C-alpha atoms as a printed R data frame, in Angstrom:
    type eleno elety resid chain resno       x       y      z
1   ATOM     1    CA   UNK     A     1  67.088  -4.839 57.274
2   ATOM     2    CA   UNK     A     2  64.324  -4.357 58.379
3   ATOM     3    CA   UNK     A     3  63.002  -3.075 55.398
4   ATOM     4    CA   UNK     A     4  63.048  -6.735 54.147
5   ATOM     5    CA   UNK     A     5  61.139  -8.002 57.178
6   ATOM     6    CA   UNK     A     6  58.598  -5.754 55.764
7   ATOM     7    CA   UNK     A     7  58.325  -6.873 52.719
8   ATOM     8    CA   UNK     A     8  58.259 -10.593 53.928
9   ATOM     9    CA   UNK     A     9  55.774  -9.836 56.046
10  ATOM    10    CA   UNK     A    10  53.988  -8.402 53.479
11  ATOM    11    CA   UNK     A    11  54.382 -11.427 51.105
12  ATOM    12    CA   UNK     A    12  52.467 -13.726 53.759
13  ATOM    13    CA   UNK     A    13  50.266 -11.436 54.865
14  ATOM    14    CA   UNK     A    14  48.840 -11.950 50.805
15  ATOM    15    CA   UNK     A    15  48.401 -15.621 50.950
16  ATOM    16    CA   UNK     A    16  47.093 -15.624 54.796
17  ATOM    17    CA   UNK     A    17  44.455 -12.993 53.523
18  ATOM    18    CA   UNK     A    18  44.112 -14.748 50.057
19  ATOM    19    CA   UNK     A    19  43.086 -18.126 52.228
20  ATOM    20    CA   UNK     A    20  40.830 -16.144 53.891
21  ATOM    21    CA   UNK     A    21  39.026 -15.250 51.286
22  ATOM    22    CA   UNK     A    22  38.924 -18.543 49.743
23  ATOM    23    CA   UNK     A    23  37.100 -20.107 53.372
24  ATOM    24    CA   UNK     A    24  34.897 -16.766 53.077
25  ATOM    25    CA   UNK     A    25  33.476 -17.973 49.608
26  ATOM    26    CA   UNK     A    26  33.486 -21.847 50.504
27  ATOM    27    CA   UNK     A    27  31.659 -21.168 53.211
28  ATOM    28    CA   UNK     A    28  28.948 -18.631 51.843
29  ATOM    29    CA   UNK     A    29  28.583 -21.382 48.951
30  ATOM    30    CA   UNK     A    30  27.566 -24.066 51.352
31  ATOM    31    CA   UNK     A    31  25.574 -21.692 53.286
32  ATOM    32    CA   UNK     A    32  23.459 -19.096 51.089
33  ATOM    33    CA   UNK     A    33  23.898 -19.926 47.349
34  ATOM    34    CA   UNK     A    34  23.547 -24.099 47.740
35  ATOM    35    CA   UNK     A    35  20.335 -24.607 49.983
36  ATOM    36    CA   UNK     A    36  18.898 -21.727 47.782
37  ATOM    37    CA   UNK     A    37  19.927 -23.974 44.637
38  ATOM    38    CA   UNK     A    38  17.617 -27.084 46.364
39  ATOM    39    CA   UNK     A    39  14.706 -24.655 47.274
40  ATOM    40    CA   UNK     A    40  14.186 -23.921 43.843
41  ATOM    41    CA   UNK     A    41  15.188 -27.298 42.419
42  ATOM    42    CA   UNK     A    42  11.997 -28.275 44.647
43  ATOM    43    CA   UNK     A    43   9.969 -26.043 43.641
44  ATOM    44    CA   UNK     A    44  10.493 -26.506 39.644
45  ATOM    45    CA   UNK     A    45   9.300 -29.950 40.818
46  ATOM    46    CA   UNK     A    46   6.668 -28.733 42.465
47  ATOM    47    CA   UNK     A    47   5.344 -27.163 39.405
48  ATOM    48    CA   UNK     A    48   6.254 -29.866 37.215
49  ATOM    49    CA   UNK     A    49   3.324 -32.047 39.263
50  ATOM    50    CA   UNK     A    50   0.909 -29.519 39.546
51  ATOM    51    CA   UNK     A    51  -2.469 -31.151 37.822
52  ATOM    52    CA   UNK     A    52  -6.280 -30.435 38.157
53  ATOM    53    CA   UNK     A    53  -8.143 -30.288 41.216
54  ATOM    54    CA   UNK     A    54  -4.697 -29.042 43.433
55  ATOM    55    CA   UNK     A    55  -4.750 -27.231 46.269
56  ATOM    56    CA   UNK     A    56  -2.452 -24.995 46.119
57  ATOM    57    CA   UNK     A    57  -1.650 -21.313 48.106
58  ATOM    58    CA   UNK     A    58  -0.507 -18.157 46.093
59  ATOM    59    CA   UNK     A    59   2.418 -16.576 47.293
60  ATOM    60    CA   UNK     A    60   0.090 -13.348 47.756
61  ATOM    61    CA   UNK     A    61  -1.612 -16.287 50.225
62  ATOM    62    CA   UNK     A    62  -4.766 -16.681 48.407
63  ATOM    63    CA   UNK     A    63  -6.244 -20.349 48.351
64  ATOM    64    CA   UNK     A    64  -7.621 -21.846 45.845
65  ATOM    65    CA   UNK     A    65  -8.487 -25.232 43.365
66  ATOM    66    CA   UNK     A    66  -6.317 -25.214 40.060
67  ATOM    67    CA   UNK     A    67  -9.500 -25.465 37.278
68  ATOM    68    CA   UNK     A    68  -6.990 -24.780 34.313
69  ATOM    69    CA   UNK     A    69  -3.191 -25.036 33.753
70  ATOM    70    CA   UNK     A    70  -1.459 -23.067 30.074
71  ATOM    71    CA   UNK     A    71   1.447 -24.106 29.987
72  ATOM    72    CA   UNK     A    72   2.527 -21.766 26.472
73  ATOM    73    CA   UNK     A    73   1.405 -19.053 28.603
74  ATOM    74    CA   UNK     A    74   2.827 -20.039 31.981
75  ATOM    75    CA   UNK     A    75  -0.344 -19.312 33.556
76  ATOM    76    CA   UNK     A    76  -2.237 -21.408 35.578
77  ATOM    77    CA   UNK     A    77  -6.922 -20.172 36.819
78  ATOM    78    CA   UNK     A    78  -7.878 -20.889 40.252
79  ATOM    79    CA   UNK     A    79 -11.112 -21.201 41.198
80  ATOM    80    CA   UNK     A    80 -11.966 -19.352 44.224
81  ATOM    81    CA   UNK     A    81 -15.415 -20.080 45.981
82  ATOM    82    CA   UNK     A    82 -16.300 -19.554 42.378
83  ATOM    83    CA   UNK     A    83 -14.197 -16.721 41.125
84  ATOM    84    CA   UNK     A    84 -12.168 -17.860 38.609
85  ATOM    85    CA   UNK     A    85  -8.667 -15.514 38.284
86  ATOM    86    CA   UNK     A    86  -5.465 -16.440 36.335
87  ATOM    87    CA   UNK     A    87  -2.162 -16.097 38.078
88  ATOM    88    CA   UNK     A    88   1.568 -17.193 36.319
89  ATOM    89    CA   UNK     A    89   2.930 -19.964 37.118
90  ATOM    90    CA   UNK     A    90   5.381 -18.819 39.456
91  ATOM    91    CA   UNK     A    91   2.284 -17.563 41.196
92  ATOM    92    CA   UNK     A    92   2.194 -20.845 43.166
93  ATOM    93    CA   UNK     A    93   3.899 -21.001 46.637
94  ATOM    94    CA   UNK     A    94   2.728 -23.784 47.946
95  ATOM    95    CA   UNK     A    95   0.133 -27.330 47.241
96  ATOM    96    CA   UNK     A    96  -1.760 -28.562 49.639
97  ATOM    97    CA   UNK     A    97  -3.050 -31.645 50.076
98  ATOM    98    CA   UNK     A    98  -6.010 -31.498 51.739
99  ATOM    99    CA   UNK     A    99  -9.363 -32.647 49.771
100 ATOM   100    CA   UNK     A   100 -12.703 -31.220 49.286
101 ATOM   101    CA   UNK     A   101 -14.690 -33.585 50.554
102 ATOM   102    CA   UNK     A   102 -12.673 -34.253 53.703
103 ATOM   103    CA   UNK     A   103 -13.210 -29.988 54.686
104 ATOM   104    CA   UNK     A   104 -16.777 -29.778 54.254
105 ATOM   105    CA   UNK     A   105 -17.160 -33.321 56.398
106 ATOM   106    CA   UNK     A   106 -16.703 -32.065 59.927
107 ATOM   107    CA   UNK     A   107 -18.941 -28.692 59.292
108 ATOM   108    CA   UNK     A   108 -21.371 -30.249 58.002
109 ATOM   109    CA   UNK     A   109 -20.969 -32.954 60.807
110 ATOM   110    CA   UNK     A   110 -20.619 -29.648 63.163
111 ATOM   111    CA   UNK     A   111 -23.923 -28.455 62.318
112 ATOM   112    CA   UNK     A   112 -25.494 -31.452 62.287
113 ATOM   113    CA   UNK     A   113 -24.325 -31.740 66.122
114 ATOM   114    CA   UNK     A   114 -25.458 -28.801 66.658
115 ATOM   115    CA   UNK     A   115 -29.276 -28.321 65.244
116 ATOM   116    CA   UNK     A   116 -29.671 -32.321 67.433
117 ATOM   117    CA   UNK     A   117 -28.352 -30.197 70.371
118 ATOM   118    CA   UNK     A   118 -30.771 -27.122 69.493
119 ATOM   119    CA   UNK     A   119 -33.523 -29.680 69.636
120 ATOM   120    CA   UNK     A   120 -32.621 -31.083 72.784
121 ATOM   121    CA   UNK     A   121 -32.382 -27.863 74.216
122 ATOM   122    CA   UNK     A   122 -35.288 -26.164 73.016
123 ATOM   123    CA   UNK     A   123 -37.811 -29.583 74.723
124 ATOM   124    CA   UNK     A   124 -35.407 -28.963 78.054
125 ATOM   125    CA   UNK     A   125 -37.047 -25.572 77.481
126 ATOM   126    CA   UNK     A   126 -40.914 -26.835 76.670
127 ATOM   127    CA   UNK     A   127 -40.765 -29.311 79.493
128 ATOM   128    CA   UNK     A   128 -39.546 -26.584 81.981
129 ATOM   129    CA   UNK     A   129 -42.188 -24.350 80.422
130 ATOM   130    CA   UNK     A   130 -45.399 -26.656 81.379
131 ATOM   131    CA   UNK     A   131 -44.465 -27.329 85.097
132 ATOM   132    CA   UNK     A   132 -44.439 -24.241 85.216
133 ATOM   133    CA   UNK     A   133 -47.447 -23.308 83.440
134 ATOM   134    CA   UNK     A   134 -49.623 -26.085 85.517
135 ATOM   135    CA   UNK     A   135 -48.718 -24.838 88.708
136 ATOM   136    CA   UNK     A   136 -49.548 -21.032 87.377
137 ATOM   137    CA   UNK     A   137 -52.862 -22.806 86.727
138 ATOM   138    CA   UNK     A   138 -53.506 -24.633 89.770
139 ATOM   139    CA   UNK     A   139 -52.572 -21.561 91.705
140 ATOM   140    CA   UNK     A   140 -55.553 -19.936 89.867
141 ATOM   141    CA   UNK     A   141 -58.308 -22.544 90.863
């Protein structure tokens, strides 16, 4: 009689083990595999929309502007401050939407404001130097 109970428990344990395994595989699919597939699809869509002039970041965090795309060889040529580098299309990690005018405009505005401050400081210093010279000249007389 005890032998029959042991066999029945083992058979019932088989179904619960199988059920746990199926639940575990289902969770693994929805928590790991499906998000990865969505990310791959999003990356593939991004790659199909690449065009000349796009600002991109490679997987090695190199920033550049697309100069040429060769679909036959699956390569892209990036302009990195005058240096042209050829990468696999798979090396593109991210497309940024910054325009070169937006990046250079604030820099030149800061430069002009800094140069505008510099003459003002120079005139203040020159103005403060003049009275000191006048007092020295008056005391010398």
